[in-house]
């Protein structure tokens, strides 16, 4: 089951990477194709698409951070020799992962609230 779980994460991560590369290539293709029509609108569209690529790649980080919280919590719960130092290290690790998740979710939320600029012909 652990092997299948690992392959699932590898497949999901690879999928996000491939999708990000496709969007990245399409963004640059569209930028080059529309550059002569309007520089500002082309640059803004390129920035929008590149931010989408960043969001796609960061989604996997959110998933990995959430998984790390769960697995670290389970491992700590079954530790018999839990010292105060190990417990504080566990809390620090969980706190950092929670901050990563909150920051990434906030970034995705802010990107979804941003309206795309109208493309002028």
XYZ file of C-alpha atoms in Angstrom:
121
model
C 0.000 0.000 0.000
C 2.892 2.378 0.748
C 4.296 1.726 -2.717
C 0.967 2.516 -4.374
C 0.669 5.650 -2.251
C 4.125 6.759 -3.346
C 3.339 6.097 -7.000
C 0.118 8.071 -6.638
C 2.037 11.119 -5.426
C 4.668 10.700 -8.121
C 1.959 10.493 -10.791
C 0.101 13.528 -9.423
C 3.306 15.557 -9.177
C 4.344 14.572 -12.690
C 0.878 15.518 -13.975
C 1.107 18.976 -12.386
C 4.576 19.360 -13.896
C 3.404 18.372 -17.403
C 0.341 20.636 -17.187
C 2.525 23.488 -15.995
C 4.920 22.963 -18.900
C 2.035 22.916 -21.406
C 0.549 26.134 -20.018
C 4.034 27.682 -19.923
C 4.722 26.836 -23.582
C 1.256 28.014 -24.661
C 1.678 31.280 -22.742
C 4.928 32.079 -24.543
C 3.461 31.033 -27.909
C 0.494 33.364 -27.416
C 2.797 36.142 -26.211
C 4.915 35.906 -29.371
C 1.837 35.614 -31.606
C 0.059 38.657 -30.121
C 3.087 40.827 -29.334
C 2.694 42.915 -32.485
C -1.011 43.556 -31.802
C -0.492 45.138 -28.405
C 2.560 44.997 -26.179
C 0.805 45.781 -22.900
C -2.033 43.315 -23.388
C 0.439 40.614 -24.464
C 2.644 41.172 -21.428
C -0.328 41.141 -19.055
C -1.661 37.924 -20.602
C 1.790 36.338 -20.283
C 2.020 37.337 -16.618
C -1.455 35.935 -15.996
C -0.563 32.607 -17.602
C 2.790 32.368 -15.821
C 1.054 32.947 -12.491
C -1.278 30.076 -13.384
C 1.782 27.868 -13.895
C 3.071 28.838 -10.451
C -0.322 28.018 -8.924
C -0.387 24.595 -10.597
C 3.042 23.769 -9.242
C 2.239 25.104 -5.773
C -0.889 22.943 -5.524
C 1.351 19.915 -5.203
C 3.214 21.635 -2.362
C -0.069 22.158 -0.514
C -0.857 18.470 -0.886
C 2.630 17.474 0.253
C 2.485 19.778 3.295
C -0.898 18.412 4.343
C 0.358 14.849 3.968
C 3.451 15.690 6.041
C 1.278 17.048 8.861
C -0.777 13.865 8.940
C 2.147 11.449 8.757
C 4.204 13.335 11.342
C 1.228 13.408 13.693
C 0.669 9.683 13.299
C 4.345 8.885 13.813
C 4.523 11.036 16.948
C 1.364 9.502 18.388
C 2.941 6.032 18.322
C 6.344 7.061 19.685
C 6.936 5.512 23.109
C 9.977 7.593 24.050
C 8.502 11.030 23.395
C 10.713 13.616 25.079
C 9.824 17.248 25.508
C 12.483 18.219 22.967
C 11.063 15.840 20.332
C 7.558 17.143 21.044
C 8.676 20.777 20.599
C 10.404 19.810 17.337
C 7.143 18.167 16.233
C 5.158 21.323 17.060
C 7.651 23.479 15.165
C 7.462 21.180 12.139
C 3.658 21.199 12.172
C 3.584 24.981 12.612
C 5.847 25.567 9.605
C 3.776 23.218 7.431
C 0.544 24.928 8.495
C 2.026 28.333 7.637
C 3.059 27.025 4.214
C -0.462 25.749 3.577
C -2.089 28.999 4.735
C 0.269 31.110 2.607
C -0.310 29.007 -0.489
C -4.079 28.907 -0.049
C -4.091 32.694 0.439
C -2.040 33.108 -2.752
C -4.438 30.908 -4.704
C -7.402 32.848 -3.266
C -5.860 36.209 -4.195
C -5.070 34.981 -7.709
C -8.658 33.775 -8.178
C -10.064 37.153 -7.090
C -7.948 39.040 -9.590
C -9.881 39.849 -12.734
C -8.165 39.334 -16.053
C -7.501 42.552 -17.960
C -9.504 42.891 -21.166
C -7.483 42.158 -24.259
C -7.690 45.047 -26.672
C -7.707 44.139 -30.372
